[in-house]
């Protein structure tokens, strides 16, 4: 790899390594996989793998002797009052692992001490916790299976893993849009909002034909009723957006919401034909965040997150920027759709404003949606779907999508959410991508010990995103496709219980390009910790095989230091899996840690399935 010739990058050796398929000398101690230990955990079951051909692997007397020796050298908790720790062999697993139980439940430190004592036996290849698995949080909503855009897949937002940690309870998301329609799958999560549409007659639509865009359609100006009265011309856009964020979930009916534990405050700013005046929208931004707007009652539920699935093709204007600055100062994170004009996001308002998380749209195949605004300054891409598409997969950059039209119809490839009359429907657009991210931000804030700033949220979304190649995203999709589970885990950072060692997981798989020396990187973001990484960090790696004699695996620290985990040569299959203890050089804990895997020969294609780092 070219990086190995860079004298500015420090290469460090492993103090110990485990790679399945590689013969290990019995002169070395086994590996203790400590990645599942938690600060407040309680443990009494372990899986011990003895080396093939060793006495304990085949003989029960030798096995008992090995376990008794480990137990005798492990300190008991004070509550045991001098009782000797006992270990018992319960059964032998199909592949030879020994299931072992302790007669005393051990805390984290005690369990680690025992595991290290077991691993110290030269007959032991490895020891790990016999952990309890739990079902993932999979909603029982009847149409959840059609919400491909939420899935833990290469093209979904990877929500299930995040729902195991949080559903956004306690968060408030304001939806500045067309208002909201009553819906049995949404009403329970709706808080009082407001109608900011001030004009009864509307204004020039810009098409030389219609002059009623933005008209209130309810016969009056601003009031406390945010009901969507422009559904016939706006398609109940705001109801669809709100459902993506906060549809009632696990009610055995309808669809699921991204942050279904959060509450939604609907603000009506778009009237007839789905249009609205900047002045109304700017006031709504301020009010949503808890700011004061003349002649409008105070907002009893200031928003943690504000979603704006709206915009125009121009650079950020002063009115928007001033309102967004107020909202940011009030602690709200503003999320905005990048736009559907197939132009660079720098020409989209309010997505190009400062202090905004701009969101591009992807399709069911993981490509940039053909209509989506693009650019290197996009903050994140999320599923926006395609209910229809032109004959060509991508339009030439800056081609107006409205001049092309949809020649191919495939509604189920759109985003499914709530509509009027208790119905559901598929829509496409960056308007559909943006509420995914608004809900994800609510999930991230819900797990943060202190609220994150817009810059911090943007950084975490970017560092955990799954890159989208130039071939799949002409013009650029920013850092890539949002990964909810990874983003939420990163937002939680070092906020786990207790001050002891903590384990961070990547939360998703990453494909490794075939015959590509630069490889692929899977990121883990560590935040909220103090000090430097200890020298004895452990990394658990799982690379889905097969690989044949051509795999390089490195850990890259936040400061750019490279630690080689695996550099395989030989003719046998190369499935890298196990726990590796690294001799780090006291890098800062906080930052982006990367696992990089490179395939040096055109033989097999695999992926980094899961990995974690503990320190």
Coordinates of C-alpha atoms in Angstrom, one line a residue, residues 34-43 106-112 115 129 131 165 496-505 612-614:
X34 CA -13.3 -8.3 26.3
X35 CA -15.5 -6.3 23.9
X36 CA -18.8 -7.3 25.4
X37 CA -17.9 -6.2 29.0
X38 CA -19.9 -3.2 30.3
X39 CA -19.2 -1.0 33.3
X40 CA -22.4 -2.0 35.1
X41 CA -22.6 -5.5 33.8
X42 CA -22.9 -8.8 35.6
X43 CA -21.4 -12.0 34.2
X106 CA -18.9 -11.1 38.5
X107 CA -18.7 -7.4 37.8
X108 CA -16.8 -6.0 34.8
X109 CA -13.4 -5.9 36.4
X110 CA -13.7 -9.4 38.0
X111 CA -15.0 -10.9 34.7
X112 CA -12.0 -9.4 32.9
X115 CA -11.0 -14.1 31.4
X129 CA -18.5 -13.9 27.2
X131 CA -23.7 -13.1 26.0
X165 CA -30.9 2.6 21.8
X496 CA -22.0 5.0 28.8
X497 CA -22.2 4.1 32.5
X498 CA -19.1 4.5 34.7
X499 CA -15.6 5.8 33.9
X500 CA -14.1 2.4 32.9
X501 CA -13.3 1.0 29.5
X502 CA -16.1 1.4 26.9
X503 CA -16.7 -0.3 23.6
X504 CA -17.6 1.5 20.4
X505 CA -19.2 -0.3 17.4
X612 CA -15.4 -2.5 17.6
X613 CA -12.7 -0.8 19.6
X614 CA -12.5 -0.8 23.4

